[in-house]
PDB file of C-alpha atoms and ligand atoms in Angstrom:
ATOM      1  CA  MET A  13     212.053 139.019 -75.248  1.00 75.00           C
ATOM      2  CA  ASP A  14     214.017 138.073 -78.326  1.00 94.00           C
ATOM      3  CA  CYS A  15     211.079 137.009 -80.479  1.00 98.00           C
ATOM      4  CA  ILE A  16     211.054 137.887 -84.165  1.00 98.00           C
ATOM      5  CA  PHE A  17     207.249 137.937 -84.352  1.00 98.00           C
ATOM      6  CA  CYS A  18     206.994 140.224 -81.313  1.00 98.00           C
ATOM      7  CA  LYS A  19     209.427 142.549 -83.099  1.00 98.00           C
ATOM      8  CA  ILE A  20     207.320 142.394 -86.283  1.00 98.00           C
ATOM      9  CA  ILE A  21     204.167 143.162 -84.269  1.00 98.00           C
ATOM     10  CA  LYS A  22     205.901 146.176 -82.666  1.00 97.00           C
ATOM     11  CA  GLY A  23     207.116 147.356 -86.066  1.00 97.00           C
ATOM     12  CA  ASP A  24     210.798 146.966 -85.182  1.00 97.00           C
ATOM     13  CA  ILE A  25     211.199 144.519 -88.083  1.00 97.00           C
ATOM     14  CA  PRO A  26     209.421 145.303 -91.372  1.00 98.00           C
ATOM     15  CA  SER A  27     206.818 142.941 -92.769  1.00 98.00           C
ATOM     16  CA  ALA A  28     204.226 142.839 -95.509  1.00 98.00           C
ATOM     17  CA  ARG A  29     201.175 143.318 -93.296  1.00 98.00           C
ATOM     18  CA  VAL A  30     197.855 142.586 -94.955  1.00 98.00           C
ATOM     19  CA  TYR A  31     195.605 142.842 -91.893  1.00 98.00           C
ATOM     20  CA  GLU A  32     195.749 144.085 -88.315  1.00 98.00           C
ATOM     21  CA  ASP A  33     193.302 144.409 -85.442  1.00 98.00           C
ATOM     22  CA  GLU A  34     193.696 144.701 -81.677  1.00 97.00           C
ATOM     23  CA  ASN A  35     194.416 140.988 -81.305  1.00 97.00           C
ATOM     24  CA  MET A  36     196.392 139.879 -84.335  1.00 98.00           C
ATOM     25  CA  ILE A  37     198.271 140.671 -87.492  1.00 98.00           C
ATOM     26  CA  ILE A  38     198.363 138.819 -90.791  1.00 98.00           C
ATOM     27  CA  ILE A  39     201.575 139.121 -92.806  1.00 98.00           C
ATOM     28  CA  LYS A  40     202.932 137.563 -95.962  1.00 98.00           C
ATOM     29  CA  ASP A  41     205.385 134.752 -95.222  1.00 98.00           C
ATOM     30  CA  ILE A  42     208.907 135.726 -96.258  1.00 98.00           C
ATOM     31  CA  ALA A  43     209.502 132.275 -97.824  1.00 98.00           C
ATOM     32  CA  PRO A  44     206.163 131.342 -99.408  1.00 98.00           C
ATOM     33  CA  GLN A  45     205.346 127.663 -99.808  1.00 97.00           C
ATOM     34  CA  ALA A  46     202.219 128.244-101.905  1.00 97.00           C
ATOM     35  CA  LYS A  47     201.070 130.916-104.337  1.00 97.00           C
ATOM     36  CA  TYR A  48     199.640 132.761-101.330  1.00 98.00           C
ATOM     37  CA  HIS A  49     201.209 132.108 -97.948  1.00 98.00           C
ATOM     38  CA  TYR A  50     200.269 134.256 -94.989  1.00 98.00           C
ATOM     39  CA  LEU A  51     200.912 134.040 -91.269  1.00 98.00           C
ATOM     40  CA  ALA A  52     198.223 134.952 -88.751  1.00 98.00           C
ATOM     41  CA  ILE A  53     199.998 135.940 -85.529  1.00 98.00           C
ATOM     42  CA  PRO A  54     198.356 136.844 -82.217  1.00 98.00           C
ATOM     43  CA  LYS A  55     199.758 139.979 -80.617  1.00 98.00           C
ATOM     44  CA  LYS A  56     199.956 138.125 -77.316  1.00 98.00           C
ATOM     45  CA  HIS A  57     203.091 135.995 -77.092  1.00 98.00           C
ATOM     46  CA  PHE A  58     202.680 132.295 -76.378  1.00 98.00           C
ATOM     47  CA  ALA A  59     204.769 129.593 -77.935  1.00 98.00           C
ATOM     48  CA  ASP A  60     202.245 127.188 -79.411  1.00 98.00           C
ATOM     49  CA  VAL A  61     198.882 125.503 -78.905  1.00 97.00           C
ATOM     50  CA  THR A  62     200.092 123.694 -75.795  1.00 97.00           C
ATOM     51  CA  GLU A  63     200.636 127.022 -74.026  1.00 97.00           C
ATOM     52  CA  MET A  64     197.167 128.415 -74.647  1.00 96.00           C
ATOM     53  CA  THR A  65     195.003 129.505 -71.727  1.00 97.00           C
ATOM     54  CA  ALA A  66     191.213 129.356 -71.987  1.00 97.00           C
ATOM     55  CA  ASP A  67     191.244 133.056 -72.955  1.00 97.00           C
ATOM     56  CA  ASP A  68     193.877 132.355 -75.603  1.00 97.00           C
ATOM     57  CA  ALA A  69     191.611 129.653 -77.023  1.00 97.00           C
ATOM     58  CA  VAL A  70     188.872 132.255 -77.485  1.00 98.00           C
ATOM     59  CA  LEU A  71     191.413 134.573 -79.112  1.00 98.00           C
ATOM     60  CA  VAL A  72     192.572 131.875 -81.527  1.00 98.00           C
ATOM     61  CA  GLY A  73     188.972 130.937 -82.294  1.00 98.00           C
ATOM     62  CA  ASN A  74     188.277 134.544 -83.226  1.00 98.00           C
ATOM     63  CA  MET A  75     191.410 134.558 -85.376  1.00 98.00           C
ATOM     64  CA  LEU A  76     190.131 131.525 -87.277  1.00 98.00           C
ATOM     65  CA  ARG A  77     186.772 133.186 -87.840  1.00 98.00           C
ATOM     66  CA  LYS A  78     188.454 136.374 -89.091  1.00 98.00           C
ATOM     67  CA  ILE A  79     190.675 134.375 -91.450  1.00 98.00           C
ATOM     68  CA  GLY A  80     187.523 132.890 -92.950  1.00 98.00           C
ATOM     69  CA  GLU A  81     185.989 136.339 -93.370  1.00 98.00           C
ATOM     70  CA  LEU A  82     189.117 137.746 -95.001  1.00 98.00           C
ATOM     71  CA  ALA A  83     189.831 134.791 -97.284  1.00 98.00           C
ATOM     72  CA  PRO A  84     188.207 136.183-100.458  1.00 97.00           C
ATOM     73  CA  SER A  85     190.127 139.453-100.143  1.00 98.00           C
ATOM     74  CA  LEU A  86     193.372 137.494 -99.751  1.00 98.00           C
ATOM     75  CA  GLY A  87     192.915 135.630-103.029  1.00 97.00           C
ATOM     76  CA  LEU A  88     191.759 132.464-101.303  1.00 98.00           C
ATOM     77  CA  ASP A  89     188.334 132.071-102.917  1.00 96.00           C
ATOM     78  CA  GLY A  90     189.169 128.544-104.032  1.00 97.00           C
ATOM     79  CA  GLY A  91     189.952 127.373-100.514  1.00 98.00           C
ATOM     80  CA  PHE A  92     192.905 127.408 -98.180  1.00 98.00           C
ATOM     81  CA  ARG A  93     194.899 125.281 -95.776  1.00 98.00           C
ATOM     82  CA  LEU A  94     195.687 126.237 -92.172  1.00 98.00           C
ATOM     83  CA  VAL A  95     198.747 124.852 -90.383  1.00 98.00           C
ATOM     84  CA  SER A  96     200.163 125.575 -86.945  1.00 98.00           C
ATOM     85  CA  ASN A  97     203.431 123.837 -86.166  1.00 98.00           C
ATOM     86  CA  LYS A  98     204.423 122.858 -82.628  1.00 98.00           C
ATOM     87  CA  GLY A  99     207.880 121.688 -81.683  1.00 97.00           C
ATOM     88  CA  ALA A 100     210.868 120.067 -83.298  1.00 97.00           C
ATOM     89  CA  ASP A 101     209.140 117.192 -85.085  1.00 97.00           C
ATOM     90  CA  ALA A 102     206.835 119.690 -86.810  1.00 97.00           C
ATOM     91  CA  MET A 103     209.861 121.910 -87.631  1.00 97.00           C
ATOM     92  CA  GLN A 104     208.481 124.899 -85.765  1.00 98.00           C
ATOM     93  CA  SER A 105     211.107 127.593 -86.234  1.00 98.00           C
ATOM     94  CA  VAL A 106     209.492 130.576 -84.478  1.00 98.00           C
ATOM     95  CA  PRO A 107     208.243 129.865 -80.942  1.00 98.00           C
ATOM     96  CA  HIS A 108     205.377 132.380 -81.059  1.00 98.00           C
ATOM     97  CA  LEU A 109     202.092 130.759 -82.050  1.00 98.00           C
ATOM     98  CA  HIS A 110     201.156 131.431 -85.652  1.00 98.00           C
ATOM     99  CA  ILE A 111     198.798 129.971 -88.182  1.00 98.00           C
ATOM    100  CA  HIS A 112     200.064 129.429 -91.699  1.00 98.00           C
ATOM    101  CA  ILE A 113     197.411 130.262 -94.312  1.00 98.00           C
ATOM    102  CA  LEU A 114     198.194 128.632 -97.640  1.00 98.00           C
ATOM    103  CA  GLY A 115     196.265 128.773-100.890  1.00 98.00           C
ATOM    104  CA  GLY A 116     195.754 130.428-104.232  1.00 97.00           C
ATOM    105  CA  GLU A 117     196.485 127.189-106.049  1.00 97.00           C
ATOM    106  CA  LYS A 118     195.642 123.485-105.922  1.00 96.00           C
ATOM    107  CA  MET A 119     197.691 121.872-103.188  1.00 95.00           C
ATOM    108  CA  SER A 120     198.828 118.313-102.655  1.00 93.00           C
ATOM    109  CA  ASP A 121     196.398 115.901-101.014  1.00 93.00           C
ATOM    110  CA  LYS A 122     199.307 114.945 -98.756  1.00 93.00           C
ATOM    111  CA  MET A 123     199.751 116.984 -95.586  1.00 87.00           C
ATOM    112  CA  CYS A 124     203.510 116.527 -95.517  1.00 81.00           C
TER     113      CYS A 124
HETATM  114  P1  AMP B   2     207.285 127.796 -88.446  1.00 52.34           P
HETATM  115  O1  AMP B   2     208.428 127.057 -89.077  1.00 52.34           O
HETATM  116  O2  AMP B   2     205.987 127.036 -88.451  1.00 52.34           O
HETATM  117  O3  AMP B   2     207.672 128.280 -87.058  1.00 52.34           O
HETATM  118  O4  AMP B   2     206.999 129.061 -89.348  1.00 52.34           O
HETATM  119  C1  AMP B   2     207.740 130.238 -89.274  1.00 52.34           C
HETATM  120  C2  AMP B   2     207.513 130.959 -90.546  1.00 52.34           C
HETATM  121  O5  AMP B   2     207.909 132.292 -90.377  1.00 52.34           O
HETATM  122  C3  AMP B   2     208.291 130.403 -91.737  1.00 52.34           C
HETATM  123  O6  AMP B   2     207.398 130.005 -92.774  1.00 52.34           O
HETATM  124  C4  AMP B   2     209.174 131.575 -92.157  1.00 52.34           C
HETATM  125  O7  AMP B   2     209.334 131.666 -93.567  1.00 52.34           O
HETATM  126  C5  AMP B   2     208.415 132.757 -91.597  1.00 52.34           C
HETATM  127  N1  AMP B   2     209.200 133.936 -91.314  1.00 52.34           N
HETATM  128  C6  AMP B   2     210.366 134.007 -90.612  1.00 52.34           C
HETATM  129  N2  AMP B   2     210.797 135.277 -90.539  1.00 52.34           N
HETATM  130  C7  AMP B   2     209.881 136.025 -91.196  1.00 52.34           C
HETATM  131  C8  AMP B   2     209.759 137.422 -91.488  1.00 52.34           C
HETATM  132  N3  AMP B   2     210.677 138.323 -91.055  1.00 52.34           N
HETATM  133  N4  AMP B   2     208.689 137.853 -92.190  1.00 52.34           N
HETATM  134  C9  AMP B   2     207.772 136.964 -92.636  1.00 52.34           C
HETATM  135  N5  AMP B   2     207.822 135.638 -92.387  1.00 52.34           N
HETATM  136  C10 AMP B   2     208.861 135.177 -91.695  1.00 52.34           C
END
């Protein structure tokens, strides 16, 4: 499968990995849109939230909990914003579910 995030997970494409467990990786986004901008990416490939099975929902729930646990060590003590784009209107550019983690500074009160 020609998926850039699958290649990053396999190590075929380098990334700045800040966390890894059996289910996910967290990397620094290559084009940060906040002082700290990470991507939490499940190792299992599925395109977006509309493709999640019930098991995937458990996996993503555990990812969210882990993000919360890791936040202080990622410089996100002051809070953070989570975003997961789906489809063209949301400008999703990589069709492998991922959660943007943004923070490290005061963000706009507008979502877009
Ligand atoms: P989205 O537009 O929601 O699909 O988000 C994809 C994100 O992946 C964008 O914020 C890109 O900057 C980021 N991205 C693309 N390629 C890489 C890469 N090789 N390493 C890190 N982040 C990447």
